[in-house]
Coordinates of C-alpha atoms and ligand atoms in Angstrom, one line a residue:
M78 CA -62.8 155.6 -140.4
N79 CA -63.5 156.9 -144.3
L80 CA -67.9 156.1 -143.6
S81 CA -68.1 157.4 -147.1
A82 CA -65.4 155.0 -149.3
L83 CA -66.8 151.9 -146.9
I84 CA -70.3 152.5 -148.0
T85 CA -69.1 152.8 -151.7
A86 CA -67.4 149.6 -151.3
L87 CA -70.0 147.7 -150.2
G88 CA -72.3 149.0 -153.0
G89 CA -74.6 152.0 -151.5
R90 CA -76.3 152.7 -148.1
R91 CA -79.3 150.4 -149.3
A92 CA -76.5 147.5 -149.4
L93 CA -75.1 148.5 -145.7
Q94 CA -78.5 148.5 -144.5
Q95 CA -79.5 145.2 -145.8
L96 CA -76.1 144.2 -144.5
L97 CA -76.9 145.3 -141.2
D98 CA -80.8 144.9 -140.2
V99 CA -81.3 148.9 -140.1
G100 CA -83.6 151.8 -141.3
P101 CA -82.0 154.5 -143.4
S102 CA -82.2 156.8 -140.1
A103 CA -79.9 154.6 -138.3
V104 CA -77.4 154.7 -142.0
S105 CA -78.0 158.8 -141.7
N106 CA -76.7 158.4 -138.0
Y107 CA -73.4 156.8 -138.8
M108 CA -72.7 159.5 -141.1
T109 CA -73.3 162.2 -138.8
R110 CA -71.3 160.7 -136.1
G111 CA -68.7 159.5 -139.1
H112 CA -67.9 156.2 -137.8
L113 CA -69.9 153.3 -136.9
P114 CA -70.6 151.5 -133.7
N115 CA -68.2 148.6 -132.8
R116 CA -71.0 145.9 -132.6
V117 CA -71.3 146.3 -136.5
K118 CA -67.4 146.2 -137.3
P119 CA -66.8 142.5 -137.8
I120 CA -70.2 142.1 -140.1
I121 CA -68.5 144.8 -142.0
Y122 CA -64.8 143.5 -142.4
A123 CA -66.6 140.0 -143.1
A124 CA -68.6 141.6 -146.0
L125 CA -65.8 143.4 -147.7
T126 CA -63.0 141.1 -147.5
A127 CA -65.8 138.7 -149.2
K128 CA -65.7 140.9 -152.0
G129 CA -61.9 141.0 -152.1
Y130 CA -60.8 144.3 -150.1
Q131 CA -57.7 144.2 -148.2
V132 CA -59.2 145.9 -144.8
R133 CA -57.1 146.7 -141.5
P134 CA -60.1 144.9 -139.2
H135 CA -59.3 147.5 -136.0
D136 CA -60.6 150.3 -138.0
L137 CA -62.1 149.1 -141.2
E138 CA -59.4 151.5 -143.3
I139 CA -59.3 150.5 -146.8
L140 CA -55.8 149.3 -147.8
A141 CA -56.1 147.8 -151.1
G142 CA -58.9 147.4 -153.6
P143 CA -60.4 143.8 -154.8
T144 CA -57.2 141.7 -155.6
K145 CA -59.3 139.3 -157.9
L146 CA -62.4 138.6 -158.9
L147 CA -64.3 136.8 -156.1
M148 CA -67.7 135.2 -156.6
S149 CA -69.4 138.1 -154.8
D150 CA -68.3 140.7 -157.4
M151 CA -69.9 138.5 -160.0
I152 CA -73.2 139.3 -159.3
T153 CA -75.0 141.2 -161.5
N154 CA -77.8 143.3 -161.2
S155 CA -79.6 141.3 -164.2
G156 CA -79.6 137.8 -163.7
P157 CA -81.9 135.4 -161.9
R158 CA -83.3 135.8 -158.1
I159 CA -83.2 133.1 -156.9
V160 CA -84.6 132.9 -153.1
L161 CA -81.8 130.5 -151.1
I162 CA -83.9 129.1 -147.9
I163 CA -81.6 127.1 -145.9
S164 CA -83.3 125.1 -143.4
G165 CA -81.6 122.6 -140.9
G166 CA -80.3 119.8 -141.4
I167 CA -76.2 118.6 -141.2
A168 CA -76.0 119.3 -145.3
A169 CA -76.7 122.9 -144.4
Y170 CA -73.2 123.5 -144.8
R171 CA -72.8 122.3 -148.7
A172 CA -75.8 124.7 -149.1
L173 CA -73.0 127.8 -148.9
E174 CA -71.3 126.4 -151.7
T175 CA -74.8 126.0 -153.4
A176 CA -74.6 130.0 -153.7
R177 CA -71.6 130.1 -154.5
Q178 CA -71.9 128.4 -157.9
L179 CA -75.3 130.0 -158.1
Q180 CA -73.8 133.3 -158.2
K181 CA -70.8 131.9 -161.0
R182 CA -73.5 131.1 -162.7
G183 CA -75.0 134.6 -162.7
A184 CA -77.7 133.8 -159.8
R185 CA -78.9 137.1 -157.6
I186 CA -79.3 135.1 -154.1
T187 CA -82.0 136.4 -151.2
G188 CA -80.8 134.3 -148.5
V189 CA -83.2 132.9 -145.8
M190 CA -82.6 130.6 -143.0
T191 CA -85.0 128.5 -140.9
E192 CA -84.0 128.9 -136.7
S193 CA -82.8 125.5 -136.9
A194 CA -80.0 126.1 -140.0
K195 CA -78.9 128.8 -137.7
Q196 CA -77.8 125.9 -135.6
F197 CA -75.0 124.5 -138.2
I198 CA -74.3 128.1 -140.4
T199 CA -75.0 131.9 -139.4
P200 CA -77.0 133.6 -141.4
L201 CA -73.6 136.0 -142.0
S202 CA -72.2 133.2 -143.7
L203 CA -73.8 133.9 -146.5
A204 CA -73.9 137.6 -146.3
A205 CA -71.1 137.7 -146.2
L206 CA -70.9 135.4 -150.0
T207 CA -73.8 136.2 -151.3
G208 CA -73.2 140.7 -150.4
E209 CA -77.2 140.7 -149.7
K210 CA -78.7 141.0 -146.4
C211 CA -80.0 136.9 -145.1
Y212 CA -83.5 136.8 -143.6
D213 CA -84.0 134.9 -141.0
N214 CA -87.3 136.7 -139.1
L215 CA -91.3 136.3 -140.4
F216 CA -91.6 139.2 -137.9
S217 CA -88.9 141.9 -138.0
L218 CA -89.6 145.2 -138.0
T219 CA -87.4 146.4 -140.3
D220 CA -87.8 143.5 -142.6
E221 CA -91.4 143.8 -142.4
A222 CA -91.1 147.2 -143.3
E223 CA -88.3 146.9 -146.1
M224 CA -88.8 143.8 -147.5
G225 CA -91.5 141.9 -145.9
H226 CA -92.1 138.3 -146.3
I227 CA -94.5 138.7 -149.6
Q228 CA -91.5 141.2 -151.7
I229 CA -89.4 138.3 -150.7
A230 CA -91.9 135.7 -152.2
R231 CA -92.7 138.2 -155.0
S232 CA -88.7 138.8 -155.8
A233 CA -88.0 135.2 -157.0
D234 CA -87.5 133.4 -160.4
L235 CA -87.4 130.3 -158.4
V236 CA -87.5 129.6 -154.8
L237 CA -84.7 126.8 -153.6
V238 CA -84.9 124.7 -150.6
V239 CA -81.4 123.8 -150.1
P240 CA -81.2 121.1 -147.9
T241 CA -84.7 120.1 -147.6
T242 CA -84.8 118.1 -144.6
A243 CA -87.8 115.7 -143.8
N244 CA -89.1 117.9 -141.4
F245 CA -89.3 121.1 -143.7
M246 CA -91.0 118.8 -146.5
A247 CA -93.2 117.8 -143.9
R248 CA -94.0 121.4 -143.2
A249 CA -94.5 122.3 -146.5
N250 CA -96.3 119.7 -147.9
A251 CA -99.2 120.1 -145.7
G252 CA -99.1 124.0 -145.4
I253 CA -98.2 125.2 -142.6
A254 CA -96.6 128.5 -142.5
D255 CA -95.1 129.5 -138.9
D256 CA -91.4 131.3 -140.0
L257 CA -90.1 133.1 -142.9
A258 CA -89.4 129.9 -144.8
T259 CA -92.6 128.4 -144.7
T260 CA -94.6 131.4 -145.6
I261 CA -92.6 132.5 -148.4
L262 CA -93.3 129.0 -150.3
L263 CA -97.1 129.6 -149.8
A264 CA -97.2 133.2 -150.7
T265 CA -95.1 132.5 -154.0
S266 CA -96.3 131.8 -157.6
A267 CA -92.2 131.7 -158.9
K268 CA -90.9 128.3 -159.3
V269 CA -89.9 126.0 -156.2
A270 CA -87.0 123.1 -156.4
M271 CA -86.0 121.3 -153.7
A272 CA -82.9 119.3 -153.0
P273 CA -83.7 116.8 -150.1
A274 CA -81.5 115.7 -147.6
M275 CA -81.2 113.5 -145.0
N276 CA -80.5 110.3 -143.1
P277 CA -81.6 107.2 -145.7
A278 CA -84.0 106.0 -143.0
M279 CA -85.8 109.2 -143.2
W280 CA -86.0 108.9 -146.5
A281 CA -87.2 105.3 -147.1
H282 CA -89.9 106.3 -144.5
P283 CA -93.6 106.2 -145.8
A284 CA -94.3 109.2 -144.3
T285 CA -91.3 111.6 -145.9
K286 CA -92.2 109.9 -149.2
N287 CA -95.7 110.4 -149.3
N288 CA -94.6 114.2 -148.6
F289 CA -92.6 113.9 -151.0
T290 CA -94.5 112.8 -154.1
S291 CA -97.1 115.0 -152.8
L292 CA -94.8 118.4 -153.8
A293 CA -93.9 116.7 -156.6
Q294 CA -97.2 116.1 -157.4
R295 CA -97.8 119.7 -156.9
G296 CA -95.5 121.0 -159.2
V297 CA -92.3 121.3 -156.7
H298 CA -89.2 120.5 -159.0
M299 CA -87.3 117.7 -156.7
I300 CA -83.4 117.3 -157.1
G301 CA -82.4 114.6 -155.6
P302 CA -81.3 112.6 -153.2
D303 CA -78.3 111.3 -154.3
I304 CA -76.8 107.8 -153.0
G305 CA -73.9 107.9 -151.3
N306 CA -72.0 108.8 -147.9
T307 CA -75.1 111.3 -145.9
A308 CA -73.4 114.2 -144.3
C309 CA -75.1 112.2 -140.9
G310 CA -72.3 109.7 -142.0
E311 CA -74.5 106.9 -143.6
E312 CA -74.8 104.9 -146.3
G313 CA -77.4 104.8 -148.7
E314 CA -80.1 107.0 -150.7
G315 CA -80.6 110.7 -149.0
R316 CA -77.3 112.4 -149.6
M317 CA -78.1 116.0 -151.3
C318 CA -76.9 116.4 -154.5
E319 CA -73.9 118.0 -155.3
P320 CA -73.9 121.7 -155.5
S321 CA -72.8 122.4 -158.4
Y322 CA -75.3 119.8 -160.1
I323 CA -78.4 121.9 -157.9
A324 CA -76.8 125.4 -159.2
D325 CA -77.4 123.8 -163.0
V326 CA -80.7 122.6 -162.5
A327 CA -82.3 125.7 -161.0
M328 CA -80.3 128.0 -163.5
K329 CA -82.2 125.4 -166.3
L330 CA -85.4 125.7 -164.4
V331 CA -85.0 129.8 -164.1
E332 CA -84.3 129.8 -167.9
A333 CA -86.3 127.0 -169.3
L334 CA -89.3 126.7 -168.0
P335 CA -92.7 129.1 -168.6
T336 CA -94.5 128.3 -165.4
N337 CA -94.0 126.1 -162.1
Q338 CA -96.9 123.7 -163.6
P339 CA -98.3 121.0 -161.5
S340 CA -97.1 117.4 -163.2
R341 CA -99.0 116.5 -165.4
N342 CA -100.9 112.3 -165.4
V343 CA -100.3 112.2 -161.9
T344 CA -102.3 109.5 -162.3
S345 CA -101.1 106.7 -164.6
N346 CA -103.3 104.6 -166.9
Q347 CA -102.7 101.6 -164.2
G348 CA -104.3 103.6 -161.6
Q349 CA -101.7 104.5 -159.2
V350 CA -100.9 107.3 -158.3
G351 CA -97.3 108.5 -158.9
A352 CA -96.3 105.1 -159.3
L353 CA -92.9 105.7 -160.7
V354 CA -91.8 107.9 -157.6
G355 CA -88.2 107.6 -157.1
K356 CA -87.5 106.2 -159.6
R357 CA -84.5 107.1 -161.6
V358 CA -84.4 107.3 -165.1
I359 CA -82.7 108.6 -168.2
I360 CA -84.0 109.7 -171.6
T361 CA -82.2 110.5 -174.6
S362 CA -84.1 113.2 -177.2
G363 CA -83.6 115.2 -180.4
P364 CA -80.9 115.3 -183.3
T365 CA -76.9 115.0 -182.3
I366 CA -75.7 117.8 -184.8
E367 CA -72.2 116.5 -185.9
P368 CA -69.5 120.2 -187.4
I369 CA -69.0 120.1 -190.9
D370 CA -66.7 123.4 -189.9
K371 CA -67.6 126.7 -188.8
V372 CA -70.4 126.8 -190.3
R373 CA -72.0 123.5 -191.6
F374 CA -72.9 120.5 -189.8
I375 CA -74.5 116.9 -190.3
A376 CA -77.8 116.6 -188.7
N377 CA -81.2 115.1 -189.2
H378 CA -84.8 115.5 -188.8
S379 CA -85.6 114.7 -185.5
S380 CA -87.9 117.1 -183.5
G381 CA -87.4 115.1 -179.8
K382 CA -91.2 115.2 -180.1
Q383 CA -90.8 111.6 -178.9
G384 CA -88.3 111.6 -176.8
H385 CA -89.7 115.1 -174.8
A386 CA -93.1 113.3 -174.4
I387 CA -91.9 110.3 -172.8
A388 CA -89.9 112.4 -170.2
A389 CA -93.3 114.4 -169.8
A390 CA -94.9 111.0 -169.8
L391 CA -92.6 109.6 -166.8
A392 CA -92.1 112.9 -164.9
G393 CA -95.6 113.3 -164.9
R394 CA -95.8 109.5 -163.0
G395 CA -93.5 111.0 -160.2
A396 CA -89.8 109.8 -161.9
N397 CA -86.8 111.7 -161.6
V398 CA -86.2 112.4 -165.2
T399 CA -82.3 113.2 -166.8
L400 CA -83.9 114.3 -170.5
V401 CA -80.5 114.4 -172.8
S402 CA -81.0 116.3 -175.2
G403 CA -79.8 117.3 -178.8
P404 CA -80.5 120.9 -180.2
V405 CA -84.4 121.2 -180.6
T406 CA -87.2 123.4 -180.5
E407 CA -89.2 122.2 -178.3
T408 CA -89.8 123.0 -175.0
P409 CA -88.5 120.9 -172.0
P410 CA -91.7 119.3 -169.6
G411 CA -91.4 120.7 -166.3
H412 CA -89.7 118.5 -163.4
V413 CA -87.0 116.8 -165.8
N414 CA -83.2 117.7 -165.5
L415 CA -82.5 119.0 -168.7
V416 CA -78.9 118.7 -170.1
P417 CA -78.4 120.1 -173.3
V418 CA -76.0 118.3 -175.8
T419 CA -74.8 119.2 -179.9
T420 CA -72.6 116.0 -180.5
A421 CA -73.4 112.3 -180.2
A422 CA -69.8 112.8 -177.9
E423 CA -71.1 114.9 -175.8
M424 CA -74.2 113.0 -175.4
L425 CA -72.7 109.6 -174.5
S426 CA -70.6 112.0 -172.3
A427 CA -73.6 113.1 -170.6
C428 CA -75.1 109.5 -170.4
T429 CA -72.0 108.3 -168.4
T430 CA -71.7 111.1 -166.0
A431 CA -75.6 110.7 -165.0
I432 CA -75.6 107.6 -164.7
A433 CA -72.0 107.0 -163.2
G434 CA -71.8 106.0 -159.1
K435 CA -75.7 105.9 -158.9
R436 CA -78.7 103.7 -159.6
T437 CA -80.5 104.3 -162.8
D438 CA -83.2 102.0 -162.9
I439 CA -84.6 103.3 -166.7
A440 CA -82.4 104.4 -169.9
I441 CA -84.2 105.0 -173.3
C442 CA -82.9 106.0 -176.3
A443 CA -85.3 108.0 -178.3
A444 CA -82.6 110.2 -180.2
A445 CA -81.6 110.2 -183.5
V446 CA -77.9 110.1 -182.9
S447 CA -75.6 110.7 -186.2
D448 CA -73.7 107.5 -186.9
W449 CA -70.5 109.7 -187.9
R450 CA -68.9 112.8 -187.1
V451 CA -66.4 114.4 -189.4
T452 CA -62.8 112.9 -188.5
S453 CA -61.4 116.6 -188.4
A454 CA -64.2 119.5 -189.0
A455 CA -62.6 122.8 -190.0
S456 CA -62.4 125.3 -187.7
K457 CA -62.8 127.9 -190.0
K458 CA -66.0 128.4 -192.9
I459 CA -64.3 125.5 -196.1
K460 CA -64.3 127.8 -199.3
K461 CA -65.6 126.5 -202.2
S462 CA -63.4 126.8 -205.4
N463 CA -63.7 128.4 -208.3
D464 CA -63.5 125.3 -210.4
P465 CA -66.9 124.1 -210.4
S466 CA -65.5 120.2 -211.5
T467 CA -63.5 120.0 -207.9
K468 CA -64.5 117.6 -205.4
M469 CA -65.5 117.6 -202.2
L470 CA -64.5 115.0 -200.0
L471 CA -65.4 114.5 -196.3
E472 CA -64.0 111.4 -194.1
L473 CA -66.1 110.4 -191.6
S474 CA -65.7 108.6 -188.1
Q475 CA -68.0 106.1 -186.6
N476 CA -69.8 108.0 -183.8
P477 CA -69.7 106.0 -180.0
D478 CA -72.9 103.9 -179.6
I479 CA -74.9 105.2 -176.6
L480 CA -77.0 102.8 -176.2
A481 CA -74.9 100.0 -176.7
N482 CA -72.7 102.2 -174.5
L483 CA -75.1 102.2 -171.2
S484 CA -76.5 98.5 -172.2
T485 CA -73.1 96.9 -171.4
S486 CA -72.3 99.5 -168.6
E487 CA -71.3 98.3 -164.6
N488 CA -74.1 101.3 -164.1
R489 CA -76.4 99.5 -166.5
P490 CA -79.7 100.2 -165.6
K491 CA -82.2 98.1 -165.0
L492 CA -84.7 98.4 -168.2
V493 CA -82.4 99.8 -170.9
I494 CA -85.1 100.6 -174.0
G495 CA -84.3 101.6 -177.5
F496 CA -85.8 103.2 -180.4
A497 CA -85.2 101.7 -184.0
A498 CA -85.6 103.7 -186.8
E499 CA -86.2 101.5 -189.6
T500 CA -87.3 102.3 -193.3
E501 CA -87.6 98.8 -194.3
N502 CA -87.8 95.0 -192.9
L503 CA -89.0 97.0 -189.2
F504 CA -89.4 94.1 -187.5
E505 CA -86.6 92.1 -188.3
N506 CA -84.3 94.9 -188.7
A507 CA -85.5 96.5 -185.1
K508 CA -85.0 92.5 -183.6
A509 CA -81.1 92.2 -184.5
K510 CA -80.7 95.5 -183.1
R511 CA -82.1 95.1 -179.9
H512 CA -80.1 91.8 -180.0
R513 CA -76.7 93.7 -181.1
K514 CA -77.2 96.4 -179.1
G515 CA -78.1 95.2 -175.9
C516 CA -81.2 96.4 -174.5
D517 CA -84.7 94.9 -173.3
W518 CA -86.9 96.1 -175.3
M519 CA -86.5 97.3 -178.5
I520 CA -89.6 100.3 -180.4
A521 CA -89.8 100.2 -183.5
N522 CA -90.8 102.4 -185.7
Q523 CA -91.1 102.8 -189.6
V524 CA -89.6 106.4 -190.6
G525 CA -89.9 108.2 -193.6
G526 CA -93.2 107.4 -195.0
D527 CA -95.0 109.9 -197.4
D528 CA -98.1 109.8 -194.8
D529 CA -96.3 109.9 -192.1
P530 CA -92.3 110.6 -191.8
V531 CA -92.8 110.1 -187.8
F532 CA -89.0 112.7 -187.7
G533 CA -90.8 116.1 -187.3
S534 CA -94.8 114.5 -187.0
T535 CA -96.5 114.4 -184.4
T536 CA -97.7 110.9 -184.6
N537 CA -95.9 107.3 -184.6
K538 CA -96.8 103.3 -184.9
A539 CA -94.7 101.2 -183.5
L540 CA -93.3 97.8 -182.6
M541 CA -93.3 96.8 -178.7
I542 CA -89.9 93.8 -178.9
T543 CA -89.0 92.4 -176.0
E544 CA -87.0 89.0 -176.0
R545 CA -90.1 87.4 -175.8
N546 CA -93.0 89.2 -177.3
V547 CA -94.0 91.8 -180.1
E548 CA -96.5 94.2 -179.7
T549 CA -98.3 96.3 -182.6
W550 CA -99.1 99.8 -181.2
P551 CA -101.4 101.3 -184.1
K552 CA -101.3 104.8 -185.3
M553 CA -101.2 107.1 -182.5
Q554 CA -100.0 111.0 -181.2
K555 CA -96.8 110.7 -179.8
T556 CA -98.5 111.6 -176.2
E557 CA -100.3 108.6 -176.3
L558 CA -97.4 106.4 -177.4
A559 CA -95.0 108.0 -174.6
E560 CA -98.3 107.6 -172.2
K561 CA -98.2 103.5 -173.5
L562 CA -94.8 102.9 -173.2
A563 CA -94.8 104.4 -169.3
D564 CA -97.6 102.0 -168.8
R565 CA -95.3 98.7 -169.6
I566 CA -92.7 100.7 -167.9
E567 CA -94.8 100.4 -164.5
A568 CA -96.2 96.8 -165.3
E569 CA -92.1 95.9 -165.3
F570 CA -91.4 97.3 -162.6
A571 CA -94.9 96.0 -160.1
K572 CA -93.7 92.6 -161.2
Ligands
LIG20 O1 -87.2 113.3 -182.6 P1 -88.6 113.2 -183.3 O2 -88.9 114.0 -184.3 O3 -90.1 112.8 -182.4 O4 -88.9 111.8 -184.1 C1 -88.9 110.7 -182.8 C2 -87.7 109.6 -183.3 C3 -88.1 108.5 -184.7 C4 -86.3 110.1 -183.8 C5 -87.6 108.6 -182.6 O5 -88.8 107.9 -182.5 C6 -86.8 107.5 -182.6 O6 -86.9 106.5 -183.8 N1 -85.3 107.5 -182.7 C7 -84.0 106.4 -182.9 C8 -83.5 107.4 -184.1 C9 -82.1 106.1 -184.3 O7 -81.5 106.5 -185.1 O8 -83.0 105.4 -184.4 P2 -81.5 104.1 -185.1 O9 -82.0 102.9 -185.4 O10 -80.4 104.9 -185.6 O11 -80.8 103.2 -183.6 C10 -81.5 102.8 -183.1 C11 -80.8 103.1 -181.3 O12 -79.7 103.4 -181.3 C12 -81.7 104.4 -181.0 O13 -82.0 104.2 -179.3 C13 -80.6 105.2 -181.3 O14 -80.6 106.4 -180.0 C14 -79.0 104.6 -180.4 N2 -78.5 105.0 -181.2 C15 -78.2 104.8 -181.7 C16 -77.0 105.5 -182.6 C17 -76.0 106.0 -182.0 N3 -74.2 106.3 -182.4 N4 -76.1 105.7 -180.9 C18 -77.2 105.7 -179.9 O15 -77.3 105.4 -179.0

């Protein structure tokens, strides 16, 4: 057995220590003896094959180097560190796929398992996948000497719990720290995200709803659950979100959010705490940008301030918000699932995907979608002619109407709200637009004024037009308008 070659292939002595859960002196002993104890051979074999090596099982002879790029080779030393806690539900096996998806996106994973998670998958399977030790014991002396729970908690850019069982949510909400996983949750100052997964009846129980709401209000980012076939075989709400979706949201959380702030405005103006908890919302915001050639584009002055403020207001009231945003410099609010897009076509596709196959309660289109795109955008920079009299003509095609698509979709959200940006005849134009696009409410704002262009500014004033009613909202901060709209939405769902 070429021990040095094995250790190099595993990533060094420290990697071996972590994998085998031993201290440095144990590794020195192996080196002196020139071989490994039989009991650790399967672990080494699994780790090496996971890295793509061809290994002879009985003596661990490396027959060939990595033949293809496997997930464990994609681990970078600079990607975000995600502490992946696996709690014990039948969806635990999907946590392995989540780890794989996170690695694919450049994350480094520290695995942590609860005792009950080990009833479904083994720490070895996660360790082999991540190439790092999986921790499961609060009182292991080796762990405490090498990487105690405080260090694990501090090392994290994000603590992600996949799946999060009803029991785990209850313990986390109560602040119980009776195992490694819950102790890390108390000790960490990193962002925390949870992907609940449970039987639909357990999900519907008021105790679970209370725990969910309370954790969300304390700043835990909740990913799902979804509606569909749950791992326990029943149909309904409680299914864990797709691993690739969880990985996307997790990476956006580590990339986009500055801190793990508690949700704002958890008490709404209506006085109900978390009145929109469990409501699924999709919001479009910002401009779309349509390319002319490799370096030029058609765009508008939308800053995303209004759409983002609405996303923050609804997330603050407990709603599960997906924010589909064109390119803006506005910081995305905490606790929303941000889907960045560029063109109208991308925005439509993101919206269609977001509402596909699941119940969406509310859609709000605050984006300033470009009505046209260049029919054939050039793949290179278009050169100007030396003759200054030469005219440049662009052929434009009409973009799809996202609001109209959402309004007529078979997955139509219960409440669809549009924004009308008008420079004249505000009421008449907006009323006609509401009818034409098939939405329930239209928020009409007069744009382009000298005192307040609305596009890009922090204030807005609007008419709220419904089928039977018109309200006039005076000039106010966009954040206030967002809260006002959230009040109306709350009242609508309270009916
Ligand atoms: O982003 P800010 O700087 O904060 O500015 C806010 C705002 C002015 C952009 C916002 O308040 C606003 O009015 N948004 C809608 C702008 C707009 O494009 O309005 P419209 O009248 O052209 O479109 C009517 C509705 O159809 C809108 O909900 C729009 O999102 C939607 N639409 C339009 C075209 C299209 N192809 N697809 C759409 O979904």
